[in-house]
Amino acid sequence: MDDPSHLVNEHTIKQALKSNEFRLYYQPKVDLTTGKITGAEALIRWEHPEYGLMPPGQFIPEAESSGLIIPIGDWVLKTACYQVREWREKGLFPIIMSVNLSVRQFYQPDLIDRVRDILEETGIDPGCLEMEITESMMMDIDVANEVLRELKAMGVQISLDDFGKGYSSLHYLKNLPIDKIKIDQSFIQNCTQDNNDATLVKTMIVMAHQLNFEVVAEGVEQKGHVAFLQRNLCNEAQGFLFSKPVPAQEFVRKMHIVDRV
Ligand code: C2E
Ligand code: CA
Ligand code: CA
Ligand code: CA
């Protein structure tokens, strides 16, 4: 059963939420100077009783169009924050937890209240929470700016995902209250072979740093990528070289492996 699309509709997604079939997997972010894991990106999966583990690409679009992304997004945020708390209570490690926001969620009038409630309920340090947003959310730049400023005022960090894939220039982004950019994996893939990609990555890093943004590279799959990124002073990296996204327990085991870069 390769194409699960017939299993995915508004009704089945609603049912899955009720039956608690969604899971969060965590992928580490690694500091390129220390080699330490400094963060985790929470990525949703659907543990479908018939299909098995379904990746987000198979059901997030339907969740978006049906509006169910709102309760799902809420569940993601809550689950990720409770995970941070659990790890903190166990005295494990301080990490920054990144959560992906969808466009619908971002423009939901009560987003700020929901985030505040969840932070309060879980009691975690807001600085441990990071929201990953994309350029496509900036369509109403004034509203976007307002939402981002309110999140920042709470102490939440903001990261701009899939950077370079869209059309906006850094010039346009320089006034947004964001902390980090994540260079899209399509640029990283060939950065050690393709001169144009290498130039683009280097330029993005330099410009981002000049605007005081940190830089995360995503889709890091090879040691050569790491060497290239270190030479060019990229701050953090994420990708299959370090780990694919894994369940919480496995993530904890990975934290103890040293010498990553
Ligand atoms: P994204 O936010 O850009 O997440 C990165 C995707 O790249 C993930 O796919 C991850 O598994 C994959 N990846 C990580 N390292 C590598 C690598 O080294 N090589 C390659 N080829 N791929 C790598 P995933 O988990 O299938 O997620 C796909 C997209 O679904 C995400 O893209 C994000 O846009 C969306 N998504 C995932 N979880 C959520 C969620 O909780 N809420 C919302 N709204 N969207 C989500
Ligand atoms: Ca992301
Ligand atoms: Ca991305
Ligand atoms: Ca994305």
CSV table of C-alpha atoms and ligand atoms in Angstrom, one decimal:
chain,number,residue,atom,x,y,z
A,1,MET,CA,0.0,0.0,0.0
A,2,ASP,CA,2.1,2.9,-1.3
A,3,ASP,CA,-0.4,5.6,-1.8
A,4,PRO,CA,-2.4,6.1,1.4
A,5,SER,CA,-4.4,9.0,0.0
A,6,HIS,CA,-7.7,7.0,0.1
A,7,LEU,CA,-7.2,6.7,3.8
A,8,VAL,CA,-7.0,10.4,4.4
A,9,ASN,CA,-10.0,12.7,4.6
A,10,GLU,CA,-11.5,15.1,7.1
A,11,HIS,CA,-13.4,12.3,8.9
A,12,THR,CA,-10.4,9.9,9.3
A,13,ILE,CA,-8.1,12.7,10.5
A,14,LYS,CA,-10.7,13.8,13.1
A,15,GLN,CA,-11.0,10.2,14.2
A,16,ALA,CA,-7.2,9.9,14.4
A,17,LEU,CA,-7.1,12.9,16.7
A,18,LYS,CA,-9.7,11.3,19.0
A,19,SER,CA,-8.0,7.9,19.0
A,20,ASN,CA,-4.6,9.6,19.7
A,21,GLU,CA,-2.9,8.2,16.6
A,22,PHE,CA,-0.6,11.1,16.0
A,23,ARG,CA,3.1,10.9,17.2
A,24,LEU,CA,5.9,13.4,17.4
A,25,TYR,CA,9.3,12.4,16.2
A,26,TYR,CA,12.3,14.5,17.1
A,27,GLN,CA,15.3,15.4,15.0
A,28,PRO,CA,18.4,16.8,16.6
A,29,LYS,CA,20.1,20.1,15.7
A,30,VAL,CA,23.8,20.0,16.3
A,31,ASP,CA,26.0,23.0,17.2
A,32,LEU,CA,28.8,23.0,14.5
A,33,THR,CA,31.4,24.3,16.9
A,34,THR,CA,30.9,22.1,19.9
A,35,GLY,CA,29.3,19.1,18.2
A,36,LYS,CA,26.6,19.1,20.9
A,37,ILE,CA,22.9,18.6,20.4
A,38,THR,CA,21.3,22.0,21.2
A,39,GLY,CA,17.8,21.5,19.9
A,40,ALA,CA,15.1,19.2,18.5
A,41,GLU,CA,12.6,19.8,15.7
A,42,ALA,CA,9.3,18.1,16.4
A,43,LEU,CA,7.9,16.5,13.3
A,44,ILE,CA,4.5,14.9,13.2
A,45,ARG,CA,3.6,11.4,12.0
A,46,TRP,CA,0.4,9.5,11.9
A,47,GLU,CA,0.6,6.0,13.2
A,48,HIS,CA,-2.1,4.6,11.0
A,49,PRO,CA,-3.6,1.3,12.1
A,50,GLU,CA,-3.6,0.0,8.5
A,51,TYR,CA,-1.0,1.9,6.7
A,52,GLY,CA,1.6,2.2,9.4
A,53,LEU,CA,3.7,5.3,10.0
A,54,MET,CA,2.5,8.0,7.7
A,55,PRO,CA,4.6,11.1,6.9
A,56,PRO,CA,3.2,14.6,7.3
A,57,GLY,CA,3.2,15.2,3.5
A,58,GLN,CA,0.4,12.7,3.2
A,59,PHE,CA,-2.0,14.3,5.6
A,60,ILE,CA,-1.0,17.9,6.5
A,61,PRO,CA,-2.4,19.3,3.2
A,62,GLU,CA,-5.8,17.8,3.9
A,63,ALA,CA,-5.6,18.9,7.6
A,64,GLU,CA,-4.8,22.4,6.3
A,65,SER,CA,-7.7,22.6,3.8
A,66,SER,CA,-10.2,21.1,6.3
A,67,GLY,CA,-9.1,23.4,9.1
A,68,LEU,CA,-8.2,20.4,11.3
A,69,ILE,CA,-4.6,21.7,11.3
A,70,ILE,CA,-5.8,24.0,14.2
A,71,PRO,CA,-6.5,21.2,16.7
A,72,ILE,CA,-3.6,19.2,15.3
A,73,GLY,CA,-1.3,22.2,15.7
A,74,ASP,CA,-2.5,22.6,19.2
A,75,TRP,CA,-1.8,19.0,20.0
A,76,VAL,CA,1.7,19.4,18.5
A,77,LEU,CA,2.5,22.4,20.6
A,78,LYS,CA,1.2,20.9,23.8
A,79,THR,CA,2.9,17.6,23.2
A,80,ALA,CA,6.3,19.2,22.4
A,81,CYS,CA,6.1,21.5,25.4
A,82,TYR,CA,5.2,18.5,27.7
A,83,GLN,CA,8.2,16.7,26.2
A,84,VAL,CA,10.5,19.6,27.1
A,85,ARG,CA,9.1,19.5,30.7
A,86,GLU,CA,9.6,15.7,31.0
A,87,TRP,CA,13.2,15.9,29.9
A,88,ARG,CA,13.8,18.8,32.2
A,89,GLU,CA,12.2,17.0,35.2
A,90,LYS,CA,14.4,14.0,34.5
A,91,GLY,CA,17.3,16.4,34.6
A,92,LEU,CA,18.3,15.3,31.1
A,93,PHE,CA,19.3,18.3,29.1
A,94,PRO,CA,18.3,21.8,28.2
A,95,ILE,CA,17.4,21.9,24.5
A,96,ILE,CA,15.4,24.3,22.3
A,97,MET,CA,12.3,22.6,21.0
A,98,SER,CA,11.2,23.7,17.5
A,99,VAL,CA,7.7,23.3,16.3
A,100,ASN,CA,6.4,23.9,12.8
A,101,LEU,CA,3.5,26.3,12.4
A,102,SER,CA,1.1,26.2,9.6
A,103,VAL,CA,-0.3,29.2,7.8
A,104,ARG,CA,-3.8,28.7,9.2
A,105,GLN,CA,-2.4,28.4,12.7
A,106,PHE,CA,-0.3,31.5,12.3
A,107,TYR,CA,-3.3,33.6,11.4
A,108,GLN,CA,-5.6,32.1,14.0
A,109,PRO,CA,-6.6,35.1,16.2
A,110,ASP,CA,-6.1,33.2,19.4
A,111,LEU,CA,-2.7,31.8,18.6
A,112,ILE,CA,-0.9,34.0,21.1
A,113,ASP,CA,-3.4,33.1,23.9
A,114,ARG,CA,-3.0,29.4,23.1
A,115,VAL,CA,0.8,29.6,23.2
A,116,ARG,CA,0.6,31.5,26.5
A,117,ASP,CA,-1.8,29.0,28.0
A,118,ILE,CA,0.4,26.0,27.0
A,119,LEU,CA,3.5,27.6,28.3
A,120,GLU,CA,1.7,28.3,31.6
A,121,GLU,CA,0.2,24.8,31.8
A,122,THR,CA,3.6,23.1,31.2
A,123,GLY,CA,5.6,25.7,33.1
A,124,ILE,CA,8.5,25.5,30.6
A,125,ASP,CA,10.9,28.4,29.9
A,126,PRO,CA,9.5,30.2,26.9
A,127,GLY,CA,13.1,30.5,25.6
A,128,CYS,CA,13.1,26.7,25.1
A,129,LEU,CA,10.3,27.0,22.6
A,130,GLU,CA,11.0,27.9,19.0
A,131,MET,CA,8.5,28.4,16.2
A,132,GLU,CA,9.4,27.5,12.7
A,133,ILE,CA,7.6,29.7,10.2
A,134,THR,CA,7.9,30.1,6.4
A,135,GLU,CA,7.9,33.0,4.0
A,136,SER,CA,4.5,31.9,2.7
A,137,MET,CA,3.1,33.1,6.1
A,138,MET,CA,4.3,36.6,5.5
A,139,MET,CA,1.5,37.4,3.0
A,140,ASP,CA,0.0,39.9,5.3
A,141,ILE,CA,3.3,41.4,6.5
A,142,ASP,CA,1.7,43.8,9.1
A,143,VAL,CA,-0.3,41.0,10.8
A,144,ALA,CA,2.7,38.7,10.6
A,145,ASN,CA,4.9,41.3,12.2
A,146,GLU,CA,2.4,41.8,15.0
A,147,VAL,CA,2.1,38.0,15.7
A,148,LEU,CA,5.9,37.6,15.6
A,149,ARG,CA,6.4,40.5,18.0
A,150,GLU,CA,3.9,39.1,20.4
A,151,LEU,CA,5.6,35.7,20.4
A,152,LYS,CA,9.0,37.4,20.9
A,153,ALA,CA,7.6,39.4,23.7
A,154,MET,CA,6.7,36.1,25.4
A,155,GLY,CA,10.3,35.0,25.0
A,156,VAL,CA,9.6,32.4,22.2
A,157,GLN,CA,12.2,32.1,19.5
A,158,ILE,CA,11.5,32.4,15.8
A,159,SER,CA,13.1,30.6,13.0
A,160,LEU,CA,12.5,31.1,9.3
A,161,ASP,CA,12.3,27.7,7.7
A,162,ASP,CA,13.1,26.7,4.1
A,163,PHE,CA,15.1,29.8,3.6
A,164,GLY,CA,16.1,30.6,0.0
A,165,LYS,CA,13.3,28.6,-1.5
A,166,GLY,CA,11.0,31.6,-1.8
A,167,TYR,CA,11.5,35.0,-3.3
A,168,SER,CA,11.9,37.4,-0.5
A,169,SER,CA,15.3,39.0,0.0
A,170,LEU,CA,17.1,39.4,3.3
A,171,HIS,CA,16.5,43.1,2.9
A,172,TYR,CA,12.8,42.5,3.2
A,173,LEU,CA,13.3,40.2,6.2
A,174,LYS,CA,15.7,42.4,8.1
A,175,ASN,CA,12.8,44.1,9.9
A,176,LEU,CA,11.1,41.0,11.0
A,177,PRO,CA,11.8,39.9,14.6
A,178,ILE,CA,13.3,36.5,13.8
A,179,ASP,CA,16.3,34.8,15.5
A,180,LYS,CA,17.4,32.3,12.9
A,181,ILE,CA,17.1,31.2,9.3
A,182,LYS,CA,17.2,27.6,8.2
A,183,ILE,CA,18.8,27.2,4.8
A,184,ASP,CA,16.6,24.9,2.7
A,185,GLN,CA,18.0,21.5,2.2
A,186,SER,CA,17.9,21.8,-1.6
A,187,PHE,CA,20.9,24.2,-1.4
A,188,ILE,CA,22.8,21.9,1.0
A,189,GLN,CA,22.5,18.8,-1.1
A,190,ASN,CA,25.0,19.8,-3.7
A,191,CYS,CA,27.0,22.5,-1.9
A,192,THR,CA,30.2,20.5,-2.1
A,193,GLN,CA,29.8,19.8,-5.9
A,194,ASP,CA,27.9,22.6,-7.4
A,195,ASN,CA,29.7,26.0,-7.4
A,196,ASN,CA,26.5,28.0,-7.6
A,197,ASP,CA,24.9,26.2,-4.6
A,198,ALA,CA,28.2,26.7,-2.7
A,199,THR,CA,28.2,30.4,-3.5
A,200,LEU,CA,24.5,30.8,-2.5
A,201,VAL,CA,25.0,29.0,0.8
A,202,LYS,CA,28.1,31.0,1.6
A,203,THR,CA,26.3,34.3,0.7
A,204,MET,CA,23.2,33.4,2.7
A,205,ILE,CA,25.4,32.7,5.8
A,206,VAL,CA,27.3,35.9,5.5
A,207,MET,CA,24.3,38.1,4.9
A,208,ALA,CA,22.3,36.4,7.7
A,209,HIS,CA,25.1,36.9,10.1
A,210,GLN,CA,25.4,40.6,9.2
A,211,LEU,CA,21.7,41.0,10.0
A,212,ASN,CA,22.3,39.2,13.3
A,213,PHE,CA,20.5,36.0,12.5
A,214,GLU,CA,21.8,32.6,13.4
A,215,VAL,CA,22.1,30.1,10.6
A,216,VAL,CA,20.9,26.5,10.6
A,217,ALA,CA,21.6,24.2,7.7
A,218,GLU,CA,19.0,21.5,7.0
A,219,GLY,CA,19.3,18.3,5.0
A,220,VAL,CA,22.9,17.7,6.1
A,221,GLU,CA,23.7,14.1,4.9
A,222,GLN,CA,27.4,14.0,4.4
A,223,LYS,CA,30.6,14.7,6.3
A,224,GLY,CA,31.7,17.0,3.4
A,225,HIS,CA,28.6,19.1,4.1
A,226,VAL,CA,29.7,19.6,7.7
A,227,ALA,CA,33.2,20.6,6.7
A,228,PHE,CA,31.9,23.1,4.2
A,229,LEU,CA,29.4,24.5,6.7
A,230,GLN,CA,32.1,24.8,9.4
A,231,ARG,CA,34.5,26.5,7.1
A,232,ASN,CA,31.8,29.0,6.3
A,233,LEU,CA,30.8,29.6,9.9
A,234,CYS,CA,27.3,28.1,9.8
A,235,ASN,CA,26.0,27.8,13.4
A,236,GLU,CA,24.0,24.6,13.5
A,237,ALA,CA,23.1,21.7,11.3
A,238,GLN,CA,20.3,19.2,11.1
A,239,GLY,CA,20.1,16.1,8.9
A,240,PHE,CA,20.3,12.4,8.4
A,241,LEU,CA,24.1,12.4,8.9
A,242,PHE,CA,23.4,13.1,12.6
A,243,SER,CA,20.0,11.4,12.9
A,244,LYS,CA,16.7,11.0,11.2
A,245,PRO,CA,13.7,12.1,13.2
A,246,VAL,CA,13.1,9.6,16.0
A,247,PRO,CA,10.7,8.9,18.9
A,248,ALA,CA,11.5,10.7,22.2
A,249,GLN,CA,13.1,7.7,23.9
A,250,GLU,CA,15.5,7.1,21.0
A,251,PHE,CA,16.3,10.9,21.0
A,252,VAL,CA,17.4,10.6,24.6
A,253,ARG,CA,19.8,7.8,23.7
A,254,LYS,CA,21.3,9.9,20.9
A,255,MET,CA,22.0,12.7,23.3
A,256,HIS,CA,24.7,10.6,24.9
A,257,ILE,CA,26.7,10.0,21.8
A,258,VAL,CA,29.6,12.5,21.6
A,259,ASP,CA,31.9,13.7,18.8
A,260,ARG,CA,29.4,14.4,16.2
A,261,VAL,CA,31.4,16.8,14.1
B,1,C2E,P1,10.3,20.8,7.2
B,1,C2E,O1,9.8,21.6,8.4
B,1,C2E,O2,11.1,21.5,6.2
B,1,C2E,O3,11.0,19.5,7.9
B,1,C2E,C1,12.2,18.9,7.4
B,1,C2E,C2,11.9,17.7,6.6
B,1,C2E,O4,13.1,17.2,6.1
B,1,C2E,C3,11.4,16.5,7.5
B,1,C2E,O5,10.5,15.8,6.7
B,1,C2E,C4,12.6,15.7,7.8
B,1,C2E,O6,12.4,14.4,8.1
B,1,C2E,C5,13.3,15.9,6.5
B,1,C2E,N1,14.8,15.7,6.7
B,1,C2E,C6,15.5,16.0,7.8
B,1,C2E,N2,16.9,15.7,7.5
B,1,C2E,C7,17.0,15.4,6.2
B,1,C2E,C8,18.1,15.0,5.4
B,1,C2E,O7,19.2,15.0,5.8
B,1,C2E,N3,17.8,14.7,4.1
B,1,C2E,C9,16.5,14.7,3.6
B,1,C2E,N4,16.3,14.3,2.4
B,1,C2E,N5,15.4,15.0,4.4
B,1,C2E,C10,15.7,15.4,5.7
B,1,C2E,P2,9.0,15.3,7.3
B,1,C2E,O8,9.1,14.9,8.8
B,1,C2E,O9,8.4,14.4,6.3
B,1,C2E,O10,8.2,16.7,7.3
B,1,C2E,C11,7.9,17.3,6.1
B,1,C2E,C12,7.2,18.6,6.3
B,1,C2E,O11,5.9,18.5,6.9
B,1,C2E,C13,8.0,19.5,7.2
B,1,C2E,O12,9.0,20.1,6.4
B,1,C2E,C14,6.9,20.5,7.6
B,1,C2E,O13,6.7,21.5,6.7
B,1,C2E,C15,5.7,19.6,7.7
B,1,C2E,N6,5.4,19.3,9.1
B,1,C2E,C16,6.0,18.3,9.9
B,1,C2E,N7,5.5,18.3,11.1
B,1,C2E,C17,4.6,19.3,11.2
B,1,C2E,C18,3.8,19.8,12.2
B,1,C2E,O14,3.8,19.3,13.4
B,1,C2E,N8,3.0,20.9,11.9
B,1,C2E,C19,3.0,21.4,10.6
B,1,C2E,N9,2.2,22.4,10.4
B,1,C2E,N10,3.8,21.0,9.6
B,1,C2E,C20,4.6,19.9,9.9
B,2,CA,CA,10.7,22.8,9.9
B,3,CA,CA,12.6,23.1,6.2
B,4,CA,CA,8.7,23.3,5.5
